[in-house]
Short mmCIF file of C-alpha atoms in Angstrom, two decimals:
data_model
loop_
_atom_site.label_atom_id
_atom_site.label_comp_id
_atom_site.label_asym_id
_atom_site.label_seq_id
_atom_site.Cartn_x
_atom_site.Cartn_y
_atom_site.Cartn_z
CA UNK K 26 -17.81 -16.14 -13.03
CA UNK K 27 -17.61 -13.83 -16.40
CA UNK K 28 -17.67 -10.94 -13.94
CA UNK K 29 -14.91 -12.12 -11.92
CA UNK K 30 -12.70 -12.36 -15.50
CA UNK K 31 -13.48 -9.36 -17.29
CA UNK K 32 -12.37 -7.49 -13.59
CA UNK K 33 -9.05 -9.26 -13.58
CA UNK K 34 -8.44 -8.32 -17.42
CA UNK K 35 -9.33 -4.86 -16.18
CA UNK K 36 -6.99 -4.82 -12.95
CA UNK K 37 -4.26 -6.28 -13.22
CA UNK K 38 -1.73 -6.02 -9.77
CA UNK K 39 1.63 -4.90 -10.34
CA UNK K 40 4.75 -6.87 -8.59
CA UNK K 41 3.80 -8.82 -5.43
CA UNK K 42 -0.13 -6.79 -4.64
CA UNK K 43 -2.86 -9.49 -4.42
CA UNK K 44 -6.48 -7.96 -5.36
CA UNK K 45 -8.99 -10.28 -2.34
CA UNK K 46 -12.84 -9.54 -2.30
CA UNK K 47 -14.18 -10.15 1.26
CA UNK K 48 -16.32 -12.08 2.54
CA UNK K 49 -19.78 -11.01 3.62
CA UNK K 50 -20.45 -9.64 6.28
CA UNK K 51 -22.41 -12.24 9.08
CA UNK K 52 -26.05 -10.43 10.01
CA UNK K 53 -27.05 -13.05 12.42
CA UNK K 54 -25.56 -14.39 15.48
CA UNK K 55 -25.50 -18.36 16.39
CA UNK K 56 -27.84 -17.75 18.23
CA UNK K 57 -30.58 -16.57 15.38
CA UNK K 58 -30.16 -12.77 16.36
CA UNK K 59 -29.70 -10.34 13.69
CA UNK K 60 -27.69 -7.20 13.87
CA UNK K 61 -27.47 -4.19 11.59
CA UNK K 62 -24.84 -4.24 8.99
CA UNK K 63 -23.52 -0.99 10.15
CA UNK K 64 -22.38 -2.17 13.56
CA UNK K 65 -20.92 -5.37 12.32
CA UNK K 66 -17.09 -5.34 11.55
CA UNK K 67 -15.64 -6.18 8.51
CA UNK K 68 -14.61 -10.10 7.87
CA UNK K 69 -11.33 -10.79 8.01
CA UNK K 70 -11.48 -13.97 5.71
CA UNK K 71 -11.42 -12.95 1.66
CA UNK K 72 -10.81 -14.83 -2.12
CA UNK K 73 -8.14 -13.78 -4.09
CA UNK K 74 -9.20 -12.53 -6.90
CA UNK K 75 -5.79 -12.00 -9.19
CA UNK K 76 -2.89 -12.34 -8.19
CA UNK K 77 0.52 -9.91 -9.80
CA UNK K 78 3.96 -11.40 -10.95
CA UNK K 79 5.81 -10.89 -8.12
CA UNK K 80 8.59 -8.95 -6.17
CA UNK K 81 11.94 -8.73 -8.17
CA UNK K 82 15.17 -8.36 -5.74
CA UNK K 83 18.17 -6.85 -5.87
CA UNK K 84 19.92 -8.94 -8.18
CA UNK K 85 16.90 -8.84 -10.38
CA UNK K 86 15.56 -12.80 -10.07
CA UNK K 87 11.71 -12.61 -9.88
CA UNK K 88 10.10 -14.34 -6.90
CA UNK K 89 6.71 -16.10 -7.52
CA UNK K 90 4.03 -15.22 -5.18
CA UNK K 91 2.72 -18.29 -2.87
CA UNK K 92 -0.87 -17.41 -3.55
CA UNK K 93 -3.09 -17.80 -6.62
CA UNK K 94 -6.72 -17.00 -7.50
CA UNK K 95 -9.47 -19.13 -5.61
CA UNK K 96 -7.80 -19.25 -2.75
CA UNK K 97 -9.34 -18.05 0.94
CA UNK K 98 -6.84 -15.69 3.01
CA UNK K 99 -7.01 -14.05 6.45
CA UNK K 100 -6.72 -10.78 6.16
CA UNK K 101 -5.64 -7.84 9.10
CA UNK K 102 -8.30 -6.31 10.61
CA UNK K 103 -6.98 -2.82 8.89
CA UNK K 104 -4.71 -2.12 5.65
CA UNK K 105 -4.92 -2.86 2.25
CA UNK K 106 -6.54 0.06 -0.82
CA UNK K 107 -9.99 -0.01 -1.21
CA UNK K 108 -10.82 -0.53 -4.84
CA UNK K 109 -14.39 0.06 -6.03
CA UNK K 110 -15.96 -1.65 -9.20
CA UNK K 111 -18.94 -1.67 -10.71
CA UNK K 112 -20.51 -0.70 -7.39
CA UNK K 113 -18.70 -4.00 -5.74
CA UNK K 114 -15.63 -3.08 -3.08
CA UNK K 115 -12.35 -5.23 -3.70
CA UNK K 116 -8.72 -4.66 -1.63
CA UNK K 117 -5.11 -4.38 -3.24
CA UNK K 118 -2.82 -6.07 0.05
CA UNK K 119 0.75 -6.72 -0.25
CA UNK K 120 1.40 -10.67 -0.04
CA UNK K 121 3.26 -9.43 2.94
CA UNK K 122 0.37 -8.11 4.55
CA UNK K 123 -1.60 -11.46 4.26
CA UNK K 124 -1.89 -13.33 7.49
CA UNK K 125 -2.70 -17.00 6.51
CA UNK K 126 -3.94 -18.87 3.71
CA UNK K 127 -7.05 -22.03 4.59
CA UNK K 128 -6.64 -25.10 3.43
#
């Protein structure tokens, strides 16, 4: 948890970017087979990590995002900047770019 705060002190995301870690990846099929990591896509499901101020439109009001940290998104299957910390891989997306949230 102390690592998740000092990286969110560290990166903070500017106007209405979202910083998501994904999930893991899933090794083994229902049906107890395993398969190597290399040939198994990425998840689409992530937690938000921090979340920025948001967008500002023309006339200069400031819109709140919708999403705050904790929460579990679906992601697109491509998109989003690669961010690597500390040897762990995190994604900046656009709030626009997020499909859903789970409740």
């Amino acid at each position: 948890m102390f690592r998740t705060t000092a990286l969110c002190r560290s990166l903070a995301p500017l106007a209405d970017r979202i910083l998501v870690r994904r999930a893991a990846k899933e090794v083994q099929t229902a049906g107890g087979l395993y398969l190597p990591t290399d040939k198994v896509k990425n998840p689409n499901e992530a937690e938000v990590i921090a979340v920025g101020p948001g967008m500002r439109d023309v006339t200069g009001n400031q819109h709140a995002p919708t999403l705050k940290v904790g929460d579990k998104v679906l992601l697109p299957e491509y998109g989003g900047t690669s961010v690597k910390i500390d040897d762990e891989e995190y994604f900046l997306f656009r709030e626009d770019d997020i499909l859903g949230k789970f409740e």
